[in-house]
Amino acid sequence: MSDSDNSLGPMLTKDMPYSEWKGDAKAYLRRKGVYTHCIITPDPKADAEIVASREKCAGILWGMLSKEVKPLVRAHEDDPKALWEALETILAPRKAGARFNAYRTLTSIRLREDETLLALTGRISTAMRLLKESRSKTFTLDNADEELQAVVLLMALPDEQFSVLKAPFEQSSADLKVAEIETAYANYQAFRTAHQEGDTNQHNPLSGLAMAVTSPVSNNPSPLNSALAAAPPAVPVTCPGCGRSGHTLFQCFQFLELIGKRPKKEKGAAPQVANTQAPLRT
């Protein structure tokens, strides 16, 4: 048996791009004749030969993981299919944050000194592949159009606001949406304004409490209400616009009239009296 047959295959570390390793690992497992076990559900009635082949696949795949990666997937070390899927879920998540980073990488590529056009094209292709692999399986062209606008909006913000506002979206599996970024930005600005005026009753718009107050619960949680489950009990809040308690800035009639967006009345809800709020602060 040659040295190449005794090798452990391409090693996966936490610092290397998962997509690059995946292609090499797939080719290596195919040469060994065991890759099929990474993509099919094991048959409990399989004969001894198939069971042995599956165990061989698990051993080869486990041997290609570095000591930093193994603890992340140790629960699946005996199941090659579960192990293969867990590696992709952890190291190549299909989340908005991963796509945002891929967008930034793609748009920041420039020709390096002494770099050939072929090498530049290769880097662009790699960045594009990372972007595609970070999309969900139900991702559509409409999603891409919406998300591209959201990415440009985030990247156009000053560094301080960019760092704060991108945080809720980094770990979300939902798509980036312009409306959610606009809401997060407005809440953040209201929070800053209130604290500059010495109003300590205002909560950080990115905290679980503020999310619970300003974001409705839905069957498909967005990044802005992802912390609802861990939110503390609601307490009275003060509107930074009119100074009244019991509602937020985006529930304030005077603020909504000021920006030209009148609130829609909920079916069966009693109309709000306009003169119950103090004059809007300027």
PDB file of C-alpha atoms in Angstrom, residues 3-211:
ATOM      1  CA  ASP A   3       2.004   6.337   1.407  1.00  0.00           C
ATOM      2  CA  SER A   4      -0.918   8.190  -0.119  1.00  0.00           C
ATOM      3  CA  ASP A   5      -3.229   5.345   0.875  1.00  0.00           C
ATOM      4  CA  ASN A   6      -2.030   5.610   4.473  1.00  0.00           C
ATOM      5  CA  SER A   7      -2.493   9.391   4.684  1.00  0.00           C
ATOM      6  CA  LEU A   8      -5.233  10.857   6.822  1.00  0.00           C
ATOM      7  CA  GLY A   9      -6.580  13.004   4.024  1.00  0.00           C
ATOM      8  CA  PRO A  10      -7.042  16.794   4.010  1.00  0.00           C
ATOM      9  CA  MET A  11      -7.028  18.188   7.541  1.00  0.00           C
ATOM     10  CA  LEU A  12      -9.829  20.549   8.590  1.00  0.00           C
ATOM     11  CA  THR A  13      -8.883  23.349  10.989  1.00  0.00           C
ATOM     12  CA  LYS A  14     -11.018  26.146  12.393  1.00  0.00           C
ATOM     13  CA  ASP A  15      -9.021  28.738  10.465  1.00  0.00           C
ATOM     14  CA  MET A  16      -9.459  27.333   6.965  1.00  0.00           C
ATOM     15  CA  PRO A  17     -12.492  27.910   4.699  1.00  0.00           C
ATOM     16  CA  TYR A  18     -14.861  24.981   5.115  1.00  0.00           C
ATOM     17  CA  SER A  19     -15.887  25.025   1.449  1.00  0.00           C
ATOM     18  CA  GLU A  20     -12.295  24.456   0.318  1.00  0.00           C
ATOM     19  CA  TRP A  21     -11.838  21.535   2.689  1.00  0.00           C
ATOM     20  CA  LYS A  22     -15.212  20.040   1.791  1.00  0.00           C
ATOM     21  CA  GLY A  23     -14.283  19.587  -1.861  1.00  0.00           C
ATOM     22  CA  ASP A  24     -10.962  17.930  -1.038  1.00  0.00           C
ATOM     23  CA  ALA A  25     -12.534  15.746   1.662  1.00  0.00           C
ATOM     24  CA  LYS A  26     -15.306  14.617  -0.660  1.00  0.00           C
ATOM     25  CA  ALA A  27     -12.779  13.615  -3.319  1.00  0.00           C
ATOM     26  CA  TYR A  28     -10.652  11.757  -0.757  1.00  0.00           C
ATOM     27  CA  LEU A  29     -13.619   9.828   0.653  1.00  0.00           C
ATOM     28  CA  ARG A  30     -14.703   8.893  -2.850  1.00  0.00           C
ATOM     29  CA  ARG A  31     -11.264   7.502  -3.597  1.00  0.00           C
ATOM     30  CA  LYS A  32     -11.669   5.385  -0.494  1.00  0.00           C
ATOM     31  CA  GLY A  33     -15.100   4.296  -1.706  1.00  0.00           C
ATOM     32  CA  VAL A  34     -16.952   5.429   1.423  1.00  0.00           C
ATOM     33  CA  TYR A  35     -18.352   8.896   0.646  1.00  0.00           C
ATOM     34  CA  THR A  36     -21.876   7.519   0.143  1.00  0.00           C
ATOM     35  CA  HIS A  37     -22.168   7.010   3.906  1.00  0.00           C
ATOM     36  CA  CYS A  38     -21.919  10.800   4.373  1.00  0.00           C
ATOM     37  CA  ILE A  39     -25.103  11.469   2.424  1.00  0.00           C
ATOM     38  CA  ILE A  40     -27.425   8.489   2.982  1.00  0.00           C
ATOM     39  CA  THR A  41     -29.302   7.425   6.092  1.00  0.00           C
ATOM     40  CA  PRO A  42     -27.894   4.160   7.478  1.00  0.00           C
ATOM     41  CA  ASP A  43     -30.016   1.049   7.088  1.00  0.00           C
ATOM     42  CA  PRO A  44     -30.481  -0.713  10.449  1.00  0.00           C
ATOM     43  CA  LYS A  45     -30.759  -4.021   8.543  1.00  0.00           C
ATOM     44  CA  ALA A  46     -27.504  -3.528   6.624  1.00  0.00           C
ATOM     45  CA  ASP A  47     -25.183  -6.511   6.374  1.00  0.00           C
ATOM     46  CA  ALA A  48     -21.791  -6.716   8.059  1.00  0.00           C
ATOM     47  CA  GLU A  49     -19.901  -5.508   4.989  1.00  0.00           C
ATOM     48  CA  ILE A  50     -21.879  -2.267   4.755  1.00  0.00           C
ATOM     49  CA  VAL A  51     -21.584  -1.709   8.500  1.00  0.00           C
ATOM     50  CA  ALA A  52     -17.818  -2.127   8.259  1.00  0.00           C
ATOM     51  CA  SER A  53     -17.682   0.311   5.341  1.00  0.00           C
ATOM     52  CA  ARG A  54     -19.695   2.849   7.316  1.00  0.00           C
ATOM     53  CA  GLU A  55     -17.376   2.537  10.302  1.00  0.00           C
ATOM     54  CA  LYS A  56     -14.421   2.993   7.982  1.00  0.00           C
ATOM     55  CA  CYS A  57     -15.977   6.200   6.649  1.00  0.00           C
ATOM     56  CA  ALA A  58     -16.534   7.486  10.177  1.00  0.00           C
ATOM     57  CA  GLY A  59     -12.922   6.730  11.095  1.00  0.00           C
ATOM     58  CA  ILE A  60     -11.465   8.415   8.014  1.00  0.00           C
ATOM     59  CA  LEU A  61     -13.671  11.482   8.425  1.00  0.00           C
ATOM     60  CA  TRP A  62     -12.845  11.799  12.119  1.00  0.00           C
ATOM     61  CA  GLY A  63      -9.151  11.499  11.337  1.00  0.00           C
ATOM     62  CA  MET A  64      -9.364  14.507   9.006  1.00  0.00           C
ATOM     63  CA  LEU A  65     -10.456  16.834  11.823  1.00  0.00           C
ATOM     64  CA  SER A  66      -7.995  18.906  13.821  1.00  0.00           C
ATOM     65  CA  LYS A  67      -7.961  18.849  17.614  1.00  0.00           C
ATOM     66  CA  GLU A  68      -9.744  22.242  17.645  1.00  0.00           C
ATOM     67  CA  VAL A  69     -12.621  20.972  15.496  1.00  0.00           C
ATOM     68  CA  LYS A  70     -13.200  17.560  17.094  1.00  0.00           C
ATOM     69  CA  PRO A  71     -14.764  18.863  20.341  1.00  0.00           C
ATOM     70  CA  LEU A  72     -17.396  20.700  18.291  1.00  0.00           C
ATOM     71  CA  VAL A  73     -18.751  17.495  16.738  1.00  0.00           C
ATOM     72  CA  ARG A  74     -17.704  14.770  19.175  1.00  0.00           C
ATOM     73  CA  ALA A  75     -21.325  13.676  19.662  1.00  0.00           C
ATOM     74  CA  HIS A  76     -21.411  12.482  16.032  1.00  0.00           C
ATOM     75  CA  GLU A  77     -18.041  10.751  15.712  1.00  0.00           C
ATOM     76  CA  ASP A  78     -19.638   7.327  15.104  1.00  0.00           C
ATOM     77  CA  ASP A  79     -22.165   8.521  12.513  1.00  0.00           C
ATOM     78  CA  PRO A  80     -20.545   9.769   9.269  1.00  0.00           C
ATOM     79  CA  LYS A  81     -23.753  11.334   7.913  1.00  0.00           C
ATOM     80  CA  ALA A  82     -24.533  13.225  11.112  1.00  0.00           C
ATOM     81  CA  LEU A  83     -20.872  14.216  11.416  1.00  0.00           C
ATOM     82  CA  TRP A  84     -20.743  15.532   7.844  1.00  0.00           C
ATOM     83  CA  GLU A  85     -23.922  17.583   8.354  1.00  0.00           C
ATOM     84  CA  ALA A  86     -22.792  18.916  11.737  1.00  0.00           C
ATOM     85  CA  LEU A  87     -19.517  20.183  10.284  1.00  0.00           C
ATOM     86  CA  GLU A  88     -21.374  22.204   7.657  1.00  0.00           C
ATOM     87  CA  THR A  89     -23.893  23.548  10.156  1.00  0.00           C
ATOM     88  CA  ILE A  90     -21.172  24.745  12.538  1.00  0.00           C
ATOM     89  CA  LEU A  91     -18.421  25.852  10.158  1.00  0.00           C
ATOM     90  CA  ALA A  92     -20.517  27.039   7.206  1.00  0.00           C
ATOM     91  CA  PRO A  93     -23.765  28.301   8.742  1.00  0.00           C
ATOM     92  CA  ARG A  94     -26.535  29.432   6.425  1.00  0.00           C
ATOM     93  CA  LYS A  95     -27.113  32.632   8.380  1.00  0.00           C
ATOM     94  CA  ALA A  96     -27.490  36.291   7.586  1.00  0.00           C
ATOM     95  CA  GLY A  97     -24.210  37.067   9.331  1.00  0.00           C
ATOM     96  CA  ALA A  98     -22.304  34.597   7.173  1.00  0.00           C
ATOM     97  CA  ARG A  99     -23.820  36.052   4.017  1.00  0.00           C
ATOM     98  CA  PHE A 100     -23.068  39.579   5.155  1.00  0.00           C
ATOM     99  CA  ASN A 101     -19.406  38.695   5.695  1.00  0.00           C
ATOM    100  CA  ALA A 102     -19.350  37.032   2.279  1.00  0.00           C
ATOM    101  CA  TYR A 103     -20.817  40.162   0.677  1.00  0.00           C
ATOM    102  CA  ARG A 104     -18.161  42.311   2.339  1.00  0.00           C
ATOM    103  CA  THR A 105     -15.378  39.994   1.224  1.00  0.00           C
ATOM    104  CA  LEU A 106     -16.689  39.913  -2.328  1.00  0.00           C
ATOM    105  CA  THR A 107     -17.049  43.693  -2.643  1.00  0.00           C
ATOM    106  CA  SER A 108     -13.679  44.455  -1.023  1.00  0.00           C
ATOM    107  CA  ILE A 109     -11.566  42.362  -3.414  1.00  0.00           C
ATOM    108  CA  ARG A 110      -8.950  44.401  -5.262  1.00  0.00           C
ATOM    109  CA  LEU A 111      -6.113  43.448  -7.583  1.00  0.00           C
ATOM    110  CA  ARG A 112      -2.983  42.944  -5.482  1.00  0.00           C
ATOM    111  CA  GLU A 113       0.461  44.030  -6.500  1.00  0.00           C
ATOM    112  CA  ASP A 114       2.022  41.504  -8.890  1.00  0.00           C
ATOM    113  CA  GLU A 115      -1.215  39.457  -8.872  1.00  0.00           C
ATOM    114  CA  THR A 116      -2.314  37.928 -12.148  1.00  0.00           C
ATOM    115  CA  LEU A 117      -5.813  38.355 -13.515  1.00  0.00           C
ATOM    116  CA  LEU A 118      -6.274  34.592 -13.258  1.00  0.00           C
ATOM    117  CA  ALA A 119      -5.452  34.653  -9.530  1.00  0.00           C
ATOM    118  CA  LEU A 120      -7.820  37.585  -9.003  1.00  0.00           C
ATOM    119  CA  THR A 121     -10.590  35.701 -10.780  1.00  0.00           C
ATOM    120  CA  GLY A 122      -9.932  32.712  -8.525  1.00  0.00           C
ATOM    121  CA  ARG A 123     -10.347  34.812  -5.378  1.00  0.00           C
ATOM    122  CA  ILE A 124     -13.581  36.265  -6.694  1.00  0.00           C
ATOM    123  CA  SER A 125     -14.901  32.787  -7.522  1.00  0.00           C
ATOM    124  CA  THR A 126     -14.035  31.561  -4.024  1.00  0.00           C
ATOM    125  CA  ALA A 127     -15.811  34.510  -2.395  1.00  0.00           C
ATOM    126  CA  MET A 128     -18.857  33.967  -4.583  1.00  0.00           C
ATOM    127  CA  ARG A 129     -18.949  30.285  -3.681  1.00  0.00           C
ATOM    128  CA  LEU A 130     -18.891  31.168   0.026  1.00  0.00           C
ATOM    129  CA  LEU A 131     -21.803  33.538  -0.531  1.00  0.00           C
ATOM    130  CA  LYS A 132     -23.863  30.912  -2.337  1.00  0.00           C
ATOM    131  CA  GLU A 133     -23.148  28.265   0.284  1.00  0.00           C
ATOM    132  CA  SER A 134     -24.333  30.580   3.068  1.00  0.00           C
ATOM    133  CA  ARG A 135     -27.794  30.917   1.516  1.00  0.00           C
ATOM    134  CA  SER A 136     -30.695  28.820   2.710  1.00  0.00           C
ATOM    135  CA  LYS A 137     -32.142  26.194   0.412  1.00  0.00           C
ATOM    136  CA  THR A 138     -35.286  28.305  -0.053  1.00  0.00           C
ATOM    137  CA  PHE A 139     -33.343  31.459  -0.976  1.00  0.00           C
ATOM    138  CA  THR A 140     -34.819  33.234  -4.017  1.00  0.00           C
ATOM    139  CA  LEU A 141     -33.819  36.063  -6.343  1.00  0.00           C
ATOM    140  CA  ASP A 142     -36.221  38.366  -4.492  1.00  0.00           C
ATOM    141  CA  ASN A 143     -34.434  37.491  -1.244  1.00  0.00           C
ATOM    142  CA  ALA A 144     -31.115  38.330  -2.885  1.00  0.00           C
ATOM    143  CA  ASP A 145     -32.389  41.720  -4.084  1.00  0.00           C
ATOM    144  CA  GLU A 146     -33.699  42.604  -0.627  1.00  0.00           C
ATOM    145  CA  GLU A 147     -30.583  41.392   1.129  1.00  0.00           C
ATOM    146  CA  LEU A 148     -28.226  43.267  -1.177  1.00  0.00           C
ATOM    147  CA  GLN A 149     -29.996  46.526  -0.321  1.00  0.00           C
ATOM    148  CA  ALA A 150     -29.739  45.701   3.377  1.00  0.00           C
ATOM    149  CA  VAL A 151     -26.015  44.964   3.087  1.00  0.00           C
ATOM    150  CA  VAL A 152     -25.348  48.255   1.291  1.00  0.00           C
ATOM    151  CA  LEU A 153     -27.377  50.076   3.952  1.00  0.00           C
ATOM    152  CA  LEU A 154     -25.357  48.533   6.784  1.00  0.00           C
ATOM    153  CA  MET A 155     -22.022  49.147   5.087  1.00  0.00           C
ATOM    154  CA  ALA A 156     -22.925  52.799   4.475  1.00  0.00           C
ATOM    155  CA  LEU A 157     -23.310  53.472   8.208  1.00  0.00           C
ATOM    156  CA  PRO A 158     -20.506  54.989  10.320  1.00  0.00           C
ATOM    157  CA  ASP A 159     -18.279  52.446  12.039  1.00  0.00           C
ATOM    158  CA  GLU A 160     -19.847  52.868  15.492  1.00  0.00           C
ATOM    159  CA  GLN A 161     -23.419  52.411  14.299  1.00  0.00           C
ATOM    160  CA  PHE A 162     -22.410  49.638  11.926  1.00  0.00           C
ATOM    161  CA  SER A 163     -20.797  47.651  14.742  1.00  0.00           C
ATOM    162  CA  VAL A 164     -23.876  47.972  16.947  1.00  0.00           C
ATOM    163  CA  LEU A 165     -26.573  47.372  14.358  1.00  0.00           C
ATOM    164  CA  LYS A 166     -25.039  44.367  12.641  1.00  0.00           C
ATOM    165  CA  ALA A 167     -24.819  42.435  15.918  1.00  0.00           C
ATOM    166  CA  PRO A 168     -28.455  41.181  16.047  1.00  0.00           C
ATOM    167  CA  PHE A 169     -28.253  39.901  12.483  1.00  0.00           C
ATOM    168  CA  GLU A 170     -24.973  37.983  12.705  1.00  0.00           C
ATOM    169  CA  GLN A 171     -26.385  34.910  14.424  1.00  0.00           C
ATOM    170  CA  SER A 172     -29.822  35.001  12.853  1.00  0.00           C
ATOM    171  CA  SER A 173     -30.887  32.430  10.294  1.00  0.00           C
ATOM    172  CA  ALA A 174     -33.415  34.890   8.858  1.00  0.00           C
ATOM    173  CA  ASP A 175     -32.709  36.959   5.766  1.00  0.00           C
ATOM    174  CA  LEU A 176     -31.406  40.507   6.040  1.00  0.00           C
ATOM    175  CA  LYS A 177     -34.249  42.987   5.517  1.00  0.00           C
ATOM    176  CA  VAL A 178     -34.054  46.745   4.985  1.00  0.00           C
ATOM    177  CA  ALA A 179     -37.123  47.401   7.157  1.00  0.00           C
ATOM    178  CA  GLU A 180     -35.613  45.600  10.155  1.00  0.00           C
ATOM    179  CA  ILE A 181     -32.358  47.531   9.842  1.00  0.00           C
ATOM    180  CA  GLU A 182     -34.296  50.803   9.626  1.00  0.00           C
ATOM    181  CA  THR A 183     -36.241  49.890  12.756  1.00  0.00           C
ATOM    182  CA  ALA A 184     -33.076  48.915  14.628  1.00  0.00           C
ATOM    183  CA  TYR A 185     -31.403  52.163  13.538  1.00  0.00           C
ATOM    184  CA  ALA A 186     -34.360  54.314  14.648  1.00  0.00           C
ATOM    185  CA  ASN A 187     -34.520  52.543  18.020  1.00  0.00           C
ATOM    186  CA  TYR A 188     -30.787  53.004  18.480  1.00  0.00           C
ATOM    187  CA  GLN A 189     -31.012  56.720  17.665  1.00  0.00           C
ATOM    188  CA  ALA A 190     -33.931  57.161  20.070  1.00  0.00           C
ATOM    189  CA  PHE A 191     -31.971  55.381  22.781  1.00  0.00           C
ATOM    190  CA  ARG A 192     -28.930  57.621  22.257  1.00  0.00           C
ATOM    191  CA  THR A 193     -31.061  60.775  22.230  1.00  0.00           C
ATOM    192  CA  ALA A 194     -32.827  59.818  25.442  1.00  0.00           C
ATOM    193  CA  HIS A 195     -29.563  59.147  27.258  1.00  0.00           C
ATOM    194  CA  GLN A 196     -28.013  62.367  26.004  1.00  0.00           C
ATOM    195  CA  GLU A 197     -30.989  64.159  27.576  1.00  0.00           C
ATOM    196  CA  GLY A 198     -30.483  62.259  30.816  1.00  0.00           C
ATOM    197  CA  ASP A 199     -33.486  59.945  30.449  1.00  0.00           C
ATOM    198  CA  THR A 200     -32.292  56.734  32.099  1.00  0.00           C
ATOM    199  CA  ASN A 201     -35.687  55.043  31.677  1.00  0.00           C
ATOM    200  CA  GLN A 202     -34.888  54.209  28.073  1.00  0.00           C
ATOM    201  CA  HIS A 203     -33.620  50.692  27.423  1.00  0.00           C
ATOM    202  CA  ASN A 204     -30.940  49.783  24.953  1.00  0.00           C
ATOM    203  CA  PRO A 205     -32.814  48.995  21.698  1.00  0.00           C
ATOM    204  CA  LEU A 206     -30.659  45.900  21.198  1.00  0.00           C
ATOM    205  CA  SER A 207     -31.441  44.469  24.634  1.00  0.00           C
ATOM    206  CA  GLY A 208     -33.951  41.693  25.164  1.00  0.00           C
ATOM    207  CA  LEU A 209     -36.335  44.034  27.016  1.00  0.00           C
ATOM    208  CA  ALA A 210     -36.494  46.608  24.234  1.00  0.00           C
ATOM    209  CA  MET A 211     -36.966  43.850  21.664  1.00  0.00           C
TER     210      MET A 211
END
